[in-house]
XYZ file of C-alpha atoms in Angstrom:
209
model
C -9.135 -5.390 15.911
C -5.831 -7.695 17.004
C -3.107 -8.753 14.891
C -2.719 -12.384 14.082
C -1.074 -13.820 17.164
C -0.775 -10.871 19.226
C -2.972 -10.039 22.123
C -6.673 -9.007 21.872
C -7.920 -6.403 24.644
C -11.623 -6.923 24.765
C -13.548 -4.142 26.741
C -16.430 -4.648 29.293
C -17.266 -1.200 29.341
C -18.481 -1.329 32.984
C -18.711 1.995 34.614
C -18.582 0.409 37.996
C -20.008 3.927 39.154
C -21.168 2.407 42.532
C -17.277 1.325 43.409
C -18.968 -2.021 43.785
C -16.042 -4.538 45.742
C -14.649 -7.449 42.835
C -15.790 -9.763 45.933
C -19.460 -8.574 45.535
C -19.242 -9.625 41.751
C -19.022 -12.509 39.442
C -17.578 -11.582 35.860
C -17.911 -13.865 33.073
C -16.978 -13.676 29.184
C -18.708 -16.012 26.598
C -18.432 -16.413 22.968
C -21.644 -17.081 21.120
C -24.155 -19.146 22.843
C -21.858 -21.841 24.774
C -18.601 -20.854 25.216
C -17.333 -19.871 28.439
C -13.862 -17.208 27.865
C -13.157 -16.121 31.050
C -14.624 -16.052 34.702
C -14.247 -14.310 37.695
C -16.504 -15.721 40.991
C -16.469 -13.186 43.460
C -12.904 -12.134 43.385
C -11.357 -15.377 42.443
C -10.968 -16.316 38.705
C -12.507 -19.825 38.407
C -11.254 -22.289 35.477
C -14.147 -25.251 35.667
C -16.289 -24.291 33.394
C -13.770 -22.713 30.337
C -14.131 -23.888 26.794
C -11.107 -26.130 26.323
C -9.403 -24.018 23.772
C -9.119 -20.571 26.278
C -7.671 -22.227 29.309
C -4.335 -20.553 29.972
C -5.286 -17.852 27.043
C -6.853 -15.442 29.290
C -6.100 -12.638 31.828
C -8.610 -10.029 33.540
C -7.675 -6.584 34.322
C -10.179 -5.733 36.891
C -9.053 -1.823 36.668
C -10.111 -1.505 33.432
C -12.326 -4.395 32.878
C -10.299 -5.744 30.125
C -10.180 -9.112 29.248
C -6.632 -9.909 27.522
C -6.794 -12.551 24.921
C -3.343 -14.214 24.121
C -2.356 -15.021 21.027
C -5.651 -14.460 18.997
C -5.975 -16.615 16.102
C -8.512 -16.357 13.326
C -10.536 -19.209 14.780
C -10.932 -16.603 17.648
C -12.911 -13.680 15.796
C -16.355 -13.200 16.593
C -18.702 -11.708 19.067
C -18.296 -11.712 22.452
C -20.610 -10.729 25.685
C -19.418 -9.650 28.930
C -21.691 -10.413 31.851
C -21.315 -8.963 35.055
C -24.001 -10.339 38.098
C -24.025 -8.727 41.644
C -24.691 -10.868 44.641
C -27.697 -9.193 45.945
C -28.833 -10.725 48.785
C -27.865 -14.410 48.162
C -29.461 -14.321 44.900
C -26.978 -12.890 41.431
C -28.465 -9.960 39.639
C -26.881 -8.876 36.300
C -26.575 -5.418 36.454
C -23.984 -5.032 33.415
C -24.072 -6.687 30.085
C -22.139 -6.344 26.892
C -20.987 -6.917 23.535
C -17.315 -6.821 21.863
C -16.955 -8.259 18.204
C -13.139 -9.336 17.901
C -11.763 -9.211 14.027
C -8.116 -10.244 13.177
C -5.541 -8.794 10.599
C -2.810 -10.701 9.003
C -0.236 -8.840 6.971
C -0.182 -9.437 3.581
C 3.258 -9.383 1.793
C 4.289 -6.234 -0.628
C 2.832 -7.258 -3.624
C 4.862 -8.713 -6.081
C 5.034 -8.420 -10.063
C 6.446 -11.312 -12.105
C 6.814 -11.749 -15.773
C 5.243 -14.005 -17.435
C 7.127 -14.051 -20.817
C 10.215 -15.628 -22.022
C 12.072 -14.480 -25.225
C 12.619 -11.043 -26.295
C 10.093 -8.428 -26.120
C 8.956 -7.030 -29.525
C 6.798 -4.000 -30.374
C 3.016 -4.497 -30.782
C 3.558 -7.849 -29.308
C 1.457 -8.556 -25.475
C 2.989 -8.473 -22.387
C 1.831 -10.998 -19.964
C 2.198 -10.186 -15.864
C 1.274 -11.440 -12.858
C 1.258 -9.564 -9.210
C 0.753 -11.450 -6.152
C 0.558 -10.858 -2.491
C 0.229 -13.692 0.291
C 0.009 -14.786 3.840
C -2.855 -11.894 5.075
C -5.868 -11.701 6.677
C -8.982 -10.740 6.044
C -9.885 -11.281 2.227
C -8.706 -8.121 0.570
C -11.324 -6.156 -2.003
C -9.118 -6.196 -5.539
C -6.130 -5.501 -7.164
C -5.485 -2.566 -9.320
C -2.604 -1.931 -12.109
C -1.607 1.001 -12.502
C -0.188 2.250 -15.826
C 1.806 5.746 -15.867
C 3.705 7.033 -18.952
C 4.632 10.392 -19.337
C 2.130 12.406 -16.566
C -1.092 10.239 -16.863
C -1.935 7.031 -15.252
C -4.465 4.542 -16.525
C -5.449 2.374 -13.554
C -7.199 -1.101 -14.529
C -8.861 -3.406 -12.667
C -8.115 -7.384 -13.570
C -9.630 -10.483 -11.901
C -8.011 -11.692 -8.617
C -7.789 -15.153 -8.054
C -8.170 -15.670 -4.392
C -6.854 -18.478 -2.478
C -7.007 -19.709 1.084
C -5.067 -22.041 3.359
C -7.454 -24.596 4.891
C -4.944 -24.795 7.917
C -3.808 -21.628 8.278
C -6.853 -19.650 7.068
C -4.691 -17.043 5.378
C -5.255 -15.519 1.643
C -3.251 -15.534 -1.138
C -4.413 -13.510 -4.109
C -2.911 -13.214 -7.985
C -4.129 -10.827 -10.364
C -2.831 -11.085 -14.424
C -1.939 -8.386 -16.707
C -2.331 -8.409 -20.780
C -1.080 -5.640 -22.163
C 0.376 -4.084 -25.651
C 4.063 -3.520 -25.449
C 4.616 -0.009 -25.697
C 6.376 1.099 -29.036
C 7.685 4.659 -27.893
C 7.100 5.626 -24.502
C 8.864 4.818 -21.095
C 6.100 3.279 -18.739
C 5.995 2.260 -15.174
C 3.853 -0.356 -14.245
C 2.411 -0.905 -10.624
C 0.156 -3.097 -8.820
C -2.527 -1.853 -5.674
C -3.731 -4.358 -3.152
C -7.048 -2.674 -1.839
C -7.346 -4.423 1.947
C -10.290 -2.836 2.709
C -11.343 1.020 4.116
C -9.810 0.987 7.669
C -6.594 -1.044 6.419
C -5.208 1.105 3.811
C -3.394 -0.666 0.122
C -0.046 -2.074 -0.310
C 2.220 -1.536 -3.667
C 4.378 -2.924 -5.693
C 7.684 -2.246 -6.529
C 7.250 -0.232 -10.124
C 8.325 -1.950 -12.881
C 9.750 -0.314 -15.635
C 9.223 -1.241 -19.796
């Protein structure tokens, strides 16, 4: 995982148990079927044969066969395959190959409750909210409200509209709330952005009625 912009470190995984010389080797990343990342010909990093869109992006670290990836973008994630060949005897011979699957986060802003009611609030009468969050990266899962008066919280689940840039490729989401104003009680309202199992939630700030 790499954060929007930031540098991705992409592992090769090569044991190099042999203490094989960099001159002895030709190291070279791809992305899906056609797209040449990176490439290293026997000690000297070779540029001819890059996809357009990595040239200058790039940097090997031959100690830990790392391949740096500067300023990942979303158009960036996906699998990639490092391929290491050994000249044996004139002839290259791949004697390391693997795989690296690059995902990028974008944070999402704290979400956001707004009101969506003008006049005086009355008794009995519905409350209409909305909480949004924008600017992140990947899709999130949902939005939760959560509802606490007194020591109990009711947590609801609305539909989240989902938006995304076309340029940018980042999410925006909105999710509406429809609810009885209360007549007696104090209660705090709150809304959860689920991003997903590895990523955590963001809240609101609580607002109270």
């Amino acid at each position: 995982k790499s954060f929007l912009n930031h540098t991705a470190y992409l592992s090769c995984y090569f044991p190099n148990t042999e203490k094989t010389d960099i001159k002895d080797l030709r190291v070279f990343w791809q992305k899906g079927v056609d797209e040449v990342v990176h490439e290293v010909y026997y000690g000297q990093e070779k540029h001819d044969n890059l996809s357009p869109k990595y040239i200058n992006r790039t940097k090997m670290d031959m100690d830990k066969w790392t391949l740096q990836l500067l300023h990942a973008g979303i158009m960036d994630e996906g699998q990639y395959m490092c391929i290491i060949q050994h000249r044996d005897k004139g002839s290259p011979k791949v004697i390391h190959a693997s795989e690296c699957l690059l995902h990028i986060i974008a944070n999402y802003s704290q979400p956001e409750i707004a009101w969506l009611h003008t006049g005086e609030l009355k008794p009995n009468e519905y409350l209409n909210l909305s909480c949004s969050s924008s600017g992140g990266y990947p899709e999130p899962k949902q939005m939760t409200w959560l509802i606490s008066h007194e020591n109990t919280t009711d947590r609801l689940t609305r539909h989240m509209d989902v938006s995304q840039d076309a340029i940018t490729k980042l999410y925006n989401v909105t999710s509406r709330l429809n609810i009885t104003v209360p007549t007696k009680t104090f209660i705090n309202i709150s809304c959860l952005l689920h991003l997903g199992e590895q990523l955590g939630s963001l809240v609101s700030m609580p607002l109270g009625i």
